[in-house]
mmCIF file of the C-alpha atoms, coordinates in Angstrom:
data_MODEL
# 
_entry.id   MODEL 
# 
loop_
_atom_site.group_PDB 
_atom_site.id 
_atom_site.type_symbol 
_atom_site.label_atom_id 
_atom_site.label_alt_id 
_atom_site.label_comp_id 
_atom_site.label_asym_id 
_atom_site.label_entity_id 
_atom_site.label_seq_id 
_atom_site.pdbx_PDB_ins_code 
_atom_site.Cartn_x 
_atom_site.Cartn_y 
_atom_site.Cartn_z 
_atom_site.occupancy 
_atom_site.B_iso_or_equiv 
_atom_site.pdbx_formal_charge 
_atom_site.auth_seq_id 
_atom_site.auth_comp_id 
_atom_site.auth_asym_id 
_atom_site.auth_atom_id 
_atom_site.pdbx_PDB_model_num 
ATOM 1   C CA . MET A 1 1   ? 344.261 35.534 107.038 1.00 0.00 ? 1   MET A CA 1 
ATOM 2   C CA . ASN A 1 2   ? 342.022 33.113 108.903 1.00 0.00 ? 2   ASN A CA 1 
ATOM 3   C CA . ASN A 1 3   ? 343.293 30.123 110.883 1.00 0.00 ? 3   ASN A CA 1 
ATOM 4   C CA . ARG A 1 4   ? 342.390 27.512 108.273 1.00 0.00 ? 4   ARG A CA 1 
ATOM 5   C CA . THR A 1 5   ? 344.311 29.319 105.518 1.00 0.00 ? 5   THR A CA 1 
ATOM 6   C CA . LYS A 1 6   ? 347.271 29.764 107.851 1.00 0.00 ? 6   LYS A CA 1 
ATOM 7   C CA . GLU A 1 7   ? 347.278 26.038 108.702 1.00 0.00 ? 7   GLU A CA 1 
ATOM 8   C CA . ILE A 1 8   ? 347.222 25.067 105.011 1.00 0.00 ? 8   ILE A CA 1 
ATOM 9   C CA . LEU A 1 9   ? 350.062 27.488 104.282 1.00 0.00 ? 9   LEU A CA 1 
ATOM 10  C CA . VAL A 1 10  ? 352.200 26.079 107.109 1.00 0.00 ? 10  VAL A CA 1 
ATOM 11  C CA . ILE A 1 11  ? 351.589 22.509 105.895 1.00 0.00 ? 11  ILE A CA 1 
ATOM 12  C CA . ALA A 1 12  ? 352.536 23.516 102.343 1.00 0.00 ? 12  ALA A CA 1 
ATOM 13  C CA . ILE A 1 13  ? 355.758 25.148 103.584 1.00 0.00 ? 13  ILE A CA 1 
ATOM 14  C CA . LYS A 1 14  ? 356.670 22.004 105.549 1.00 0.00 ? 14  LYS A CA 1 
ATOM 15  C CA . VAL A 1 15  ? 355.990 19.712 102.578 1.00 0.00 ? 15  VAL A CA 1 
ATOM 16  C CA . LEU A 1 16  ? 358.055 21.980 100.338 1.00 0.00 ? 16  LEU A CA 1 
ATOM 17  C CA . ALA A 1 17  ? 360.933 21.872 102.844 1.00 0.00 ? 17  ALA A CA 1 
ATOM 18  C CA . VAL A 1 18  ? 360.866 18.066 103.022 1.00 0.00 ? 18  VAL A CA 1 
ATOM 19  C CA . LEU A 1 19  ? 360.872 17.813 99.222  1.00 0.00 ? 19  LEU A CA 1 
ATOM 20  C CA . GLY A 1 20  ? 363.741 20.324 99.067  1.00 0.00 ? 20  GLY A CA 1 
ATOM 21  C CA . PHE A 1 21  ? 365.729 18.301 101.593 1.00 0.00 ? 21  PHE A CA 1 
ATOM 22  C CA . ILE A 1 22  ? 365.161 15.071 99.645  1.00 0.00 ? 22  ILE A CA 1 
ATOM 23  C CA . LEU A 1 23  ? 366.132 16.768 96.353  1.00 0.00 ? 23  LEU A CA 1 
ATOM 24  C CA . THR A 1 24  ? 369.302 18.205 97.894  1.00 0.00 ? 24  THR A CA 1 
ATOM 25  C CA . PHE A 1 25  ? 370.235 14.884 99.487  1.00 0.00 ? 25  PHE A CA 1 
ATOM 26  C CA . LEU A 1 26  ? 369.689 12.907 96.294  1.00 0.00 ? 26  LEU A CA 1 
ATOM 27  C CA . SER A 1 27  ? 371.468 15.450 94.105  1.00 0.00 ? 27  SER A CA 1 
ATOM 28  C CA . LEU A 1 28  ? 374.531 15.099 96.275  1.00 0.00 ? 28  LEU A CA 1 
ATOM 29  C CA . GLY A 1 29  ? 374.459 11.380 95.557  1.00 0.00 ? 29  GLY A CA 1 
ATOM 30  C CA . GLY A 1 30  ? 372.843 10.162 98.736  1.00 0.00 ? 30  GLY A CA 1 
ATOM 31  C CA . ARG A 1 31  ? 375.804 9.846  101.025 1.00 0.00 ? 31  ARG A CA 1 
ATOM 32  C CA . THR A 1 32  ? 378.957 11.549 99.737  1.00 0.00 ? 32  THR A CA 1 
ATOM 33  C CA . TYR A 1 33  ? 379.049 10.155 96.206  1.00 0.00 ? 33  TYR A CA 1 
ATOM 34  C CA . GLY A 1 34  ? 377.981 13.402 94.551  1.00 0.00 ? 34  GLY A CA 1 
ATOM 35  C CA . LEU A 1 35  ? 380.835 15.402 96.066  1.00 0.00 ? 35  LEU A CA 1 
ATOM 36  C CA . ARG A 1 36  ? 383.424 13.299 94.203  1.00 0.00 ? 36  ARG A CA 1 
ATOM 37  C CA . ASN A 1 37  ? 382.468 14.696 90.792  1.00 0.00 ? 37  ASN A CA 1 
ATOM 38  C CA . PRO A 1 38  ? 383.839 18.287 90.608  1.00 0.00 ? 38  PRO A CA 1 
ATOM 39  C CA . ASN A 1 39  ? 382.617 18.933 87.023  1.00 0.00 ? 39  ASN A CA 1 
ATOM 40  C CA . ARG A 1 40  ? 378.985 18.492 87.988  1.00 0.00 ? 40  ARG A CA 1 
ATOM 41  C CA . HIS A 1 41  ? 376.583 21.460 88.004  1.00 0.00 ? 41  HIS A CA 1 
ATOM 42  C CA . ASN A 1 42  ? 374.624 21.673 91.238  1.00 0.00 ? 42  ASN A CA 1 
ATOM 43  C CA . TYR A 1 43  ? 371.371 23.209 90.023  1.00 0.00 ? 43  TYR A CA 1 
ATOM 44  C CA . ALA A 1 44  ? 369.392 20.601 91.931  1.00 0.00 ? 44  ALA A CA 1 
ATOM 45  C CA . VAL A 1 45  ? 371.181 21.512 95.178  1.00 0.00 ? 45  VAL A CA 1 
ATOM 46  C CA . PHE A 1 46  ? 370.407 25.186 94.574  1.00 0.00 ? 46  PHE A CA 1 
ATOM 47  C CA . ILE A 1 47  ? 366.710 24.435 93.916  1.00 0.00 ? 47  ILE A CA 1 
ATOM 48  C CA . GLY A 1 48  ? 366.558 22.192 97.004  1.00 0.00 ? 48  GLY A CA 1 
ATOM 49  C CA . VAL A 1 49  ? 368.002 24.927 99.225  1.00 0.00 ? 49  VAL A CA 1 
ATOM 50  C CA . ILE A 1 50  ? 365.509 27.444 97.815  1.00 0.00 ? 50  ILE A CA 1 
ATOM 51  C CA . MET A 1 51  ? 362.691 24.998 98.630  1.00 0.00 ? 51  MET A CA 1 
ATOM 52  C CA . ILE A 1 52  ? 363.939 24.708 102.238 1.00 0.00 ? 52  ILE A CA 1 
ATOM 53  C CA . LEU A 1 53  ? 364.377 28.470 102.699 1.00 0.00 ? 53  LEU A CA 1 
ATOM 54  C CA . PRO A 1 54  ? 360.643 29.371 103.338 1.00 0.00 ? 54  PRO A CA 1 
ATOM 55  C CA . PHE A 1 55  ? 360.513 26.849 106.190 1.00 0.00 ? 55  PHE A CA 1 
ATOM 56  C CA . LEU A 1 56  ? 363.642 28.310 107.775 1.00 0.00 ? 56  LEU A CA 1 
ATOM 57  C CA . ILE A 1 57  ? 362.169 31.813 107.546 1.00 0.00 ? 57  ILE A CA 1 
ATOM 58  C CA . TYR A 1 58  ? 358.872 30.596 109.055 1.00 0.00 ? 58  TYR A CA 1 
ATOM 59  C CA . PHE A 1 59  ? 360.662 28.691 111.829 1.00 0.00 ? 59  PHE A CA 1 
ATOM 60  C CA . LEU A 1 60  ? 362.883 31.600 112.818 1.00 0.00 ? 60  LEU A CA 1 
ATOM 61  C CA . SER A 1 61  ? 360.138 34.239 112.650 1.00 0.00 ? 61  SER A CA 1 
ATOM 62  C CA . SER A 1 62  ? 357.319 32.380 114.399 1.00 0.00 ? 62  SER A CA 1 
ATOM 63  C CA . LYS A 1 63  ? 357.036 33.248 118.066 1.00 0.00 ? 63  LYS A CA 1 
ATOM 64  C CA . PRO A 1 64  ? 354.375 32.146 120.496 1.00 0.00 ? 64  PRO A CA 1 
ATOM 65  C CA . LYS A 1 65  ? 351.708 34.775 121.052 1.00 0.00 ? 65  LYS A CA 1 
ATOM 66  C CA . LYS A 1 66  ? 351.833 36.594 124.344 1.00 0.00 ? 66  LYS A CA 1 
ATOM 67  C CA . LYS A 1 67  ? 348.838 35.724 126.495 1.00 0.00 ? 67  LYS A CA 1 
ATOM 68  C CA . LYS A 1 68  ? 346.521 38.527 127.603 1.00 0.00 ? 68  LYS A CA 1 
ATOM 69  C CA . VAL A 1 69  ? 346.419 39.088 131.370 1.00 0.00 ? 69  VAL A CA 1 
ATOM 70  C CA . LEU A 1 70  ? 342.822 39.380 132.585 1.00 0.00 ? 70  LEU A CA 1 
ATOM 71  C CA . LYS A 1 71  ? 342.097 42.211 135.021 1.00 0.00 ? 71  LYS A CA 1 
ATOM 72  C CA . SER A 1 72  ? 338.931 42.985 136.951 1.00 0.00 ? 72  SER A CA 1 
ATOM 73  C CA . ASN A 1 73  ? 336.414 44.340 134.464 1.00 0.00 ? 73  ASN A CA 1 
ATOM 74  C CA . SER A 1 74  ? 333.267 45.464 136.199 1.00 0.00 ? 74  SER A CA 1 
ATOM 75  C CA . ILE A 1 75  ? 330.757 47.547 134.246 1.00 0.00 ? 75  ILE A CA 1 
ATOM 76  C CA . ASP A 1 76  ? 329.467 50.766 135.778 1.00 0.00 ? 76  ASP A CA 1 
ATOM 77  C CA . LEU A 1 77  ? 325.742 50.567 135.042 1.00 0.00 ? 77  LEU A CA 1 
ATOM 78  C CA . ASP A 1 78  ? 325.200 54.167 136.179 1.00 0.00 ? 78  ASP A CA 1 
ATOM 79  C CA . LYS A 1 79  ? 327.486 55.417 133.393 1.00 0.00 ? 79  LYS A CA 1 
ATOM 80  C CA . ALA A 1 80  ? 325.652 53.186 130.911 1.00 0.00 ? 80  ALA A CA 1 
ATOM 81  C CA . GLY A 1 81  ? 322.337 54.636 132.087 1.00 0.00 ? 81  GLY A CA 1 
ATOM 82  C CA . LEU A 1 82  ? 320.849 51.241 132.951 1.00 0.00 ? 82  LEU A CA 1 
ATOM 83  C CA . THR A 1 83  ? 319.436 49.725 136.089 1.00 0.00 ? 83  THR A CA 1 
ATOM 84  C CA . THR A 1 84  ? 320.377 46.195 137.063 1.00 0.00 ? 84  THR A CA 1 
ATOM 85  C CA . MET A 1 85  ? 316.989 44.855 135.957 1.00 0.00 ? 85  MET A CA 1 
ATOM 86  C CA . GLU A 1 86  ? 317.221 46.582 132.559 1.00 0.00 ? 86  GLU A CA 1 
ATOM 87  C CA . TYR A 1 87  ? 320.678 45.138 132.072 1.00 0.00 ? 87  TYR A CA 1 
ATOM 88  C CA . PHE A 1 88  ? 319.408 41.626 132.973 1.00 0.00 ? 88  PHE A CA 1 
ATOM 89  C CA . GLU A 1 89  ? 316.551 41.986 130.454 1.00 0.00 ? 89  GLU A CA 1 
ATOM 90  C CA . LYS A 1 90  ? 318.966 43.104 127.747 1.00 0.00 ? 90  LYS A CA 1 
ATOM 91  C CA . LYS A 1 91  ? 321.248 40.131 128.430 1.00 0.00 ? 91  LYS A CA 1 
ATOM 92  C CA . SER A 1 92  ? 318.365 37.641 128.493 1.00 0.00 ? 92  SER A CA 1 
ATOM 93  C CA . LYS A 1 93  ? 317.092 38.826 125.081 1.00 0.00 ? 93  LYS A CA 1 
ATOM 94  C CA . GLU A 1 94  ? 320.549 38.247 123.602 1.00 0.00 ? 94  GLU A CA 1 
ATOM 95  C CA . ASN A 1 95  ? 321.137 34.980 125.551 1.00 0.00 ? 95  ASN A CA 1 
ATOM 96  C CA . ILE A 1 96  ? 324.353 36.365 127.016 1.00 0.00 ? 96  ILE A CA 1 
ATOM 97  C CA . PHE A 1 97  ? 325.538 35.264 130.442 1.00 0.00 ? 97  PHE A CA 1 
ATOM 98  C CA . GLU A 1 98  ? 328.228 36.628 132.718 1.00 0.00 ? 98  GLU A CA 1 
ATOM 99  C CA . ILE A 1 99  ? 330.259 34.474 135.078 1.00 0.00 ? 99  ILE A CA 1 
ATOM 100 C CA . TYR A 1 100 ? 332.395 35.972 137.835 1.00 0.00 ? 100 TYR A CA 1 
ATOM 101 C CA . VAL A 1 101 ? 335.500 33.868 138.515 1.00 0.00 ? 101 VAL A CA 1 
ATOM 102 C CA . LYS A 1 102 ? 338.047 34.646 141.215 1.00 0.00 ? 102 LYS A CA 1 
ATOM 103 C CA . ASN A 1 103 ? 341.341 32.750 141.272 1.00 0.00 ? 103 ASN A CA 1 
ATOM 104 C CA . GLU A 1 104 ? 342.348 31.956 144.852 1.00 0.00 ? 104 GLU A CA 1 
ATOM 105 C CA . THR A 1 105 ? 344.959 29.369 143.906 1.00 0.00 ? 105 THR A CA 1 
ATOM 106 C CA . ALA A 1 106 ? 348.684 29.989 144.098 1.00 0.00 ? 106 ALA A CA 1 
ATOM 107 C CA . ASP A 1 107 ? 349.008 29.466 140.332 1.00 0.00 ? 107 ASP A CA 1 
ATOM 108 C CA . THR A 1 108 ? 348.115 31.610 137.346 1.00 0.00 ? 108 THR A CA 1 
ATOM 109 C CA . LEU A 1 109 ? 345.316 29.983 135.351 1.00 0.00 ? 109 LEU A CA 1 
ATOM 110 C CA . ILE A 1 110 ? 345.323 29.834 131.560 1.00 0.00 ? 110 ILE A CA 1 
ATOM 111 C CA . VAL A 1 111 ? 341.854 30.522 130.144 1.00 0.00 ? 111 VAL A CA 1 
ATOM 112 C CA . ASN A 1 112 ? 340.869 29.301 126.659 1.00 0.00 ? 112 ASN A CA 1 
ATOM 113 C CA . ARG A 1 113 ? 344.575 28.922 125.778 1.00 0.00 ? 113 ARG A CA 1 
ATOM 114 C CA . ASN A 1 114 ? 345.099 32.641 125.200 1.00 0.00 ? 114 ASN A CA 1 
ATOM 115 C CA . SER A 1 115 ? 344.453 34.513 128.471 1.00 0.00 ? 115 SER A CA 1 
ATOM 116 C CA . LEU A 1 116 ? 345.880 34.463 131.979 1.00 0.00 ? 116 LEU A CA 1 
ATOM 117 C CA . LEU A 1 117 ? 343.956 34.853 135.241 1.00 0.00 ? 117 LEU A CA 1 
ATOM 118 C CA . GLU A 1 118 ? 346.551 35.640 137.867 1.00 0.00 ? 118 GLU A CA 1 
ATOM 119 C CA . SER A 1 119 ? 346.449 34.489 141.463 1.00 0.00 ? 119 SER A CA 1 
ATOM 120 C CA . ASN A 1 120 ? 344.097 36.470 143.761 1.00 0.00 ? 120 ASN A CA 1 
ATOM 121 C CA . SER A 1 121 ? 342.435 38.315 140.888 1.00 0.00 ? 121 SER A CA 1 
ATOM 122 C CA . TRP A 1 122 ? 338.988 38.089 139.349 1.00 0.00 ? 122 TRP A CA 1 
ATOM 123 C CA . TYR A 1 123 ? 337.337 38.503 135.967 1.00 0.00 ? 123 TYR A CA 1 
ATOM 124 C CA . VAL A 1 124 ? 333.786 38.545 134.626 1.00 0.00 ? 124 VAL A CA 1 
ATOM 125 C CA . PHE A 1 125 ? 333.543 36.240 131.596 1.00 0.00 ? 125 PHE A CA 1 
ATOM 126 C CA . THR A 1 126 ? 330.842 36.958 129.038 1.00 0.00 ? 126 THR A CA 1 
ATOM 127 C CA . THR A 1 127 ? 329.596 33.821 127.317 1.00 0.00 ? 127 THR A CA 1 
ATOM 128 C CA . ASP A 1 128 ? 326.700 32.271 125.452 1.00 0.00 ? 128 ASP A CA 1 
ATOM 129 C CA . LYS A 1 129 ? 325.663 28.705 124.681 1.00 0.00 ? 129 LYS A CA 1 
ATOM 130 C CA . TYR A 1 130 ? 328.159 28.447 121.833 1.00 0.00 ? 130 TYR A CA 1 
ATOM 131 C CA . LYS A 1 131 ? 331.223 29.715 123.681 1.00 0.00 ? 131 LYS A CA 1 
ATOM 132 C CA . PRO A 1 132 ? 332.483 27.481 126.519 1.00 0.00 ? 132 PRO A CA 1 
ATOM 133 C CA . ILE A 1 133 ? 335.195 28.593 128.931 1.00 0.00 ? 133 ILE A CA 1 
ATOM 134 C CA . TYR A 1 134 ? 338.125 26.243 129.590 1.00 0.00 ? 134 TYR A CA 1 
ATOM 135 C CA . PHE A 1 135 ? 340.762 26.532 132.301 1.00 0.00 ? 135 PHE A CA 1 
ATOM 136 C CA . ASN A 1 136 ? 344.115 24.729 132.268 1.00 0.00 ? 136 ASN A CA 1 
ATOM 137 C CA . ASN A 1 137 ? 343.381 23.096 135.650 1.00 0.00 ? 137 ASN A CA 1 
ATOM 138 C CA . GLY A 1 138 ? 340.514 21.067 134.143 1.00 0.00 ? 138 GLY A CA 1 
ATOM 139 C CA . ILE A 1 139 ? 337.571 23.337 134.955 1.00 0.00 ? 139 ILE A CA 1 
ATOM 140 C CA . GLU A 1 140 ? 335.050 23.942 132.176 1.00 0.00 ? 140 GLU A CA 1 
ATOM 141 C CA . PHE A 1 141 ? 331.954 26.143 132.007 1.00 0.00 ? 141 PHE A CA 1 
ATOM 142 C CA . HIS A 1 142 ? 329.277 25.374 129.388 1.00 0.00 ? 142 HIS A CA 1 
ATOM 143 C CA . ILE A 1 143 ? 325.796 26.755 128.764 1.00 0.00 ? 143 ILE A CA 1 
ATOM 144 C CA . ASP A 1 144 ? 323.448 23.888 127.824 1.00 0.00 ? 144 ASP A CA 1 
ATOM 145 C CA . LYS A 1 145 ? 320.415 23.940 125.504 1.00 0.00 ? 145 LYS A CA 1 
ATOM 146 C CA . GLU A 1 146 ? 318.089 24.923 128.373 1.00 0.00 ? 146 GLU A CA 1 
ATOM 147 C CA . LEU A 1 147 ? 320.431 27.880 129.104 1.00 0.00 ? 147 LEU A CA 1 
ATOM 148 C CA . ASN A 1 148 ? 321.674 26.440 132.397 1.00 0.00 ? 148 ASN A CA 1 
ATOM 149 C CA . LEU A 1 149 ? 325.308 26.499 133.441 1.00 0.00 ? 149 LEU A CA 1 
ATOM 150 C CA . GLU A 1 150 ? 327.122 23.162 133.403 1.00 0.00 ? 150 GLU A CA 1 
ATOM 151 C CA . ILE A 1 151 ? 330.415 22.910 135.273 1.00 0.00 ? 151 ILE A CA 1 
ATOM 152 C CA . VAL A 1 152 ? 333.085 20.256 134.811 1.00 0.00 ? 152 VAL A CA 1 
ATOM 153 C CA . ASP A 1 153 ? 335.296 20.123 137.910 1.00 0.00 ? 153 ASP A CA 1 
ATOM 154 C CA . TYR A 1 154 ? 336.959 16.757 138.496 1.00 0.00 ? 154 TYR A CA 1 
ATOM 155 C CA . ARG A 1 155 ? 339.438 18.091 141.064 1.00 0.00 ? 155 ARG A CA 1 
ATOM 156 C CA . ASN A 1 156 ? 336.797 19.713 143.344 1.00 0.00 ? 156 ASN A CA 1 
ATOM 157 C CA . GLN A 1 157 ? 338.094 23.283 143.046 1.00 0.00 ? 157 GLN A CA 1 
ATOM 158 C CA . ILE A 1 158 ? 334.930 25.347 142.484 1.00 0.00 ? 158 ILE A CA 1 
ATOM 159 C CA . ILE A 1 159 ? 333.277 27.264 145.315 1.00 0.00 ? 159 ILE A CA 1 
ATOM 160 C CA . GLY A 1 160 ? 329.907 28.750 144.402 1.00 0.00 ? 160 GLY A CA 1 
ATOM 161 C CA . LEU A 1 161 ? 329.134 32.188 145.816 1.00 0.00 ? 161 LEU A CA 1 
ATOM 162 C CA . GLY A 1 162 ? 325.700 33.181 147.059 1.00 0.00 ? 162 GLY A CA 1 
ATOM 163 C CA . ASP A 1 163 ? 324.299 36.654 147.584 1.00 0.00 ? 163 ASP A CA 1 
ATOM 164 C CA . ASP A 1 164 ? 325.854 36.915 151.062 1.00 0.00 ? 164 ASP A CA 1 
ATOM 165 C CA . TYR A 1 165 ? 329.361 36.654 149.638 1.00 0.00 ? 165 TYR A CA 1 
ATOM 166 C CA . PHE A 1 166 ? 328.924 39.047 146.691 1.00 0.00 ? 166 PHE A CA 1 
ATOM 167 C CA . GLN A 1 167 ? 329.935 42.139 148.664 1.00 0.00 ? 167 GLN A CA 1 
ATOM 168 C CA . LYS A 1 168 ? 332.763 40.360 150.487 1.00 0.00 ? 168 LYS A CA 1 
ATOM 169 C CA . ASN A 1 169 ? 334.356 39.286 147.158 1.00 0.00 ? 169 ASN A CA 1 
ATOM 170 C CA . ASP A 1 170 ? 333.576 42.469 145.164 1.00 0.00 ? 170 ASP A CA 1 
ATOM 171 C CA . VAL A 1 171 ? 331.175 40.598 142.867 1.00 0.00 ? 171 VAL A CA 1 
ATOM 172 C CA . PRO A 1 172 ? 329.271 42.938 140.532 1.00 0.00 ? 172 PRO A CA 1 
ATOM 173 C CA . GLU A 1 173 ? 325.528 42.674 141.092 1.00 0.00 ? 173 GLU A CA 1 
ATOM 174 C CA . TYR A 1 174 ? 324.711 42.083 137.426 1.00 0.00 ? 174 TYR A CA 1 
ATOM 175 C CA . VAL A 1 175 ? 326.527 38.729 136.989 1.00 0.00 ? 175 VAL A CA 1 
ATOM 176 C CA . ASN A 1 176 ? 324.535 35.535 136.518 1.00 0.00 ? 176 ASN A CA 1 
ATOM 177 C CA . TRP A 1 177 ? 326.869 33.222 138.445 1.00 0.00 ? 177 TRP A CA 1 
ATOM 178 C CA . ALA A 1 178 ? 329.859 33.747 140.732 1.00 0.00 ? 178 ALA A CA 1 
ATOM 179 C CA . PHE A 1 179 ? 332.591 31.241 141.616 1.00 0.00 ? 179 PHE A CA 1 
ATOM 180 C CA . ILE A 1 180 ? 335.934 31.026 143.321 1.00 0.00 ? 180 ILE A CA 1 
ATOM 181 C CA . VAL A 1 181 ? 338.600 28.657 142.034 1.00 0.00 ? 181 VAL A CA 1 
ATOM 182 C CA . SER A 1 182 ? 340.385 27.189 145.046 1.00 0.00 ? 182 SER A CA 1 
ATOM 183 C CA . GLU A 1 183 ? 343.127 24.622 145.529 1.00 0.00 ? 183 GLU A CA 1 
ATOM 184 C CA . PRO A 1 184 ? 342.271 20.997 144.590 1.00 0.00 ? 184 PRO A CA 1 
ATOM 185 C CA . ASN A 1 185 ? 339.849 19.228 146.967 1.00 0.00 ? 185 ASN A CA 1 
ATOM 186 C CA . LYS A 1 186 ? 338.908 22.467 148.736 1.00 0.00 ? 186 LYS A CA 1 
ATOM 187 C CA . GLY A 1 187 ? 335.805 23.263 146.684 1.00 0.00 ? 187 GLY A CA 1 
ATOM 188 C CA . ASP A 1 188 ? 332.206 22.710 147.671 1.00 0.00 ? 188 ASP A CA 1 
ATOM 189 C CA . GLY A 1 189 ? 331.833 19.644 145.426 1.00 0.00 ? 189 GLY A CA 1 
ATOM 190 C CA . ILE A 1 190 ? 328.907 17.289 145.465 1.00 0.00 ? 190 ILE A CA 1 
# 
């Protein structure tokens, strides 16, 4: 079931529950008027409760999804039988880019709302021009139309890594860009 179908189903369940609540409330006479008539059949109350029941089941069974913890994920090019240059050529034909990000903050970062990058760990993100990367601290990575990396960093947290720092930070040699996320105002901002 795709997300759009799931959203429509949830909206339908909520509307059904509201209608069931209104039907139950009105069948009981609004306030307490309906309870005074003991000879009355309460079919409308029964139907209203049945209309509310799917929402209660949905509410009690829905749990937030557990976020995936990102671990270091370097590729061993020797096992793949590729050299670094062959791997770069393959990526450039497919317009795929890899961004190394190391979290040196004290907090765990949420990535694209469904993954966690823990403190003092790194991950190589694979992206293209249609798949931006968002962090919960306001950092965004986008590939523009000219296939350049655009970074949004209002809190000055990004530190760009050059070739000298690749070995020091265990950066795989095949990545396109490498960055460290530091505490606010400790980046190498413009």
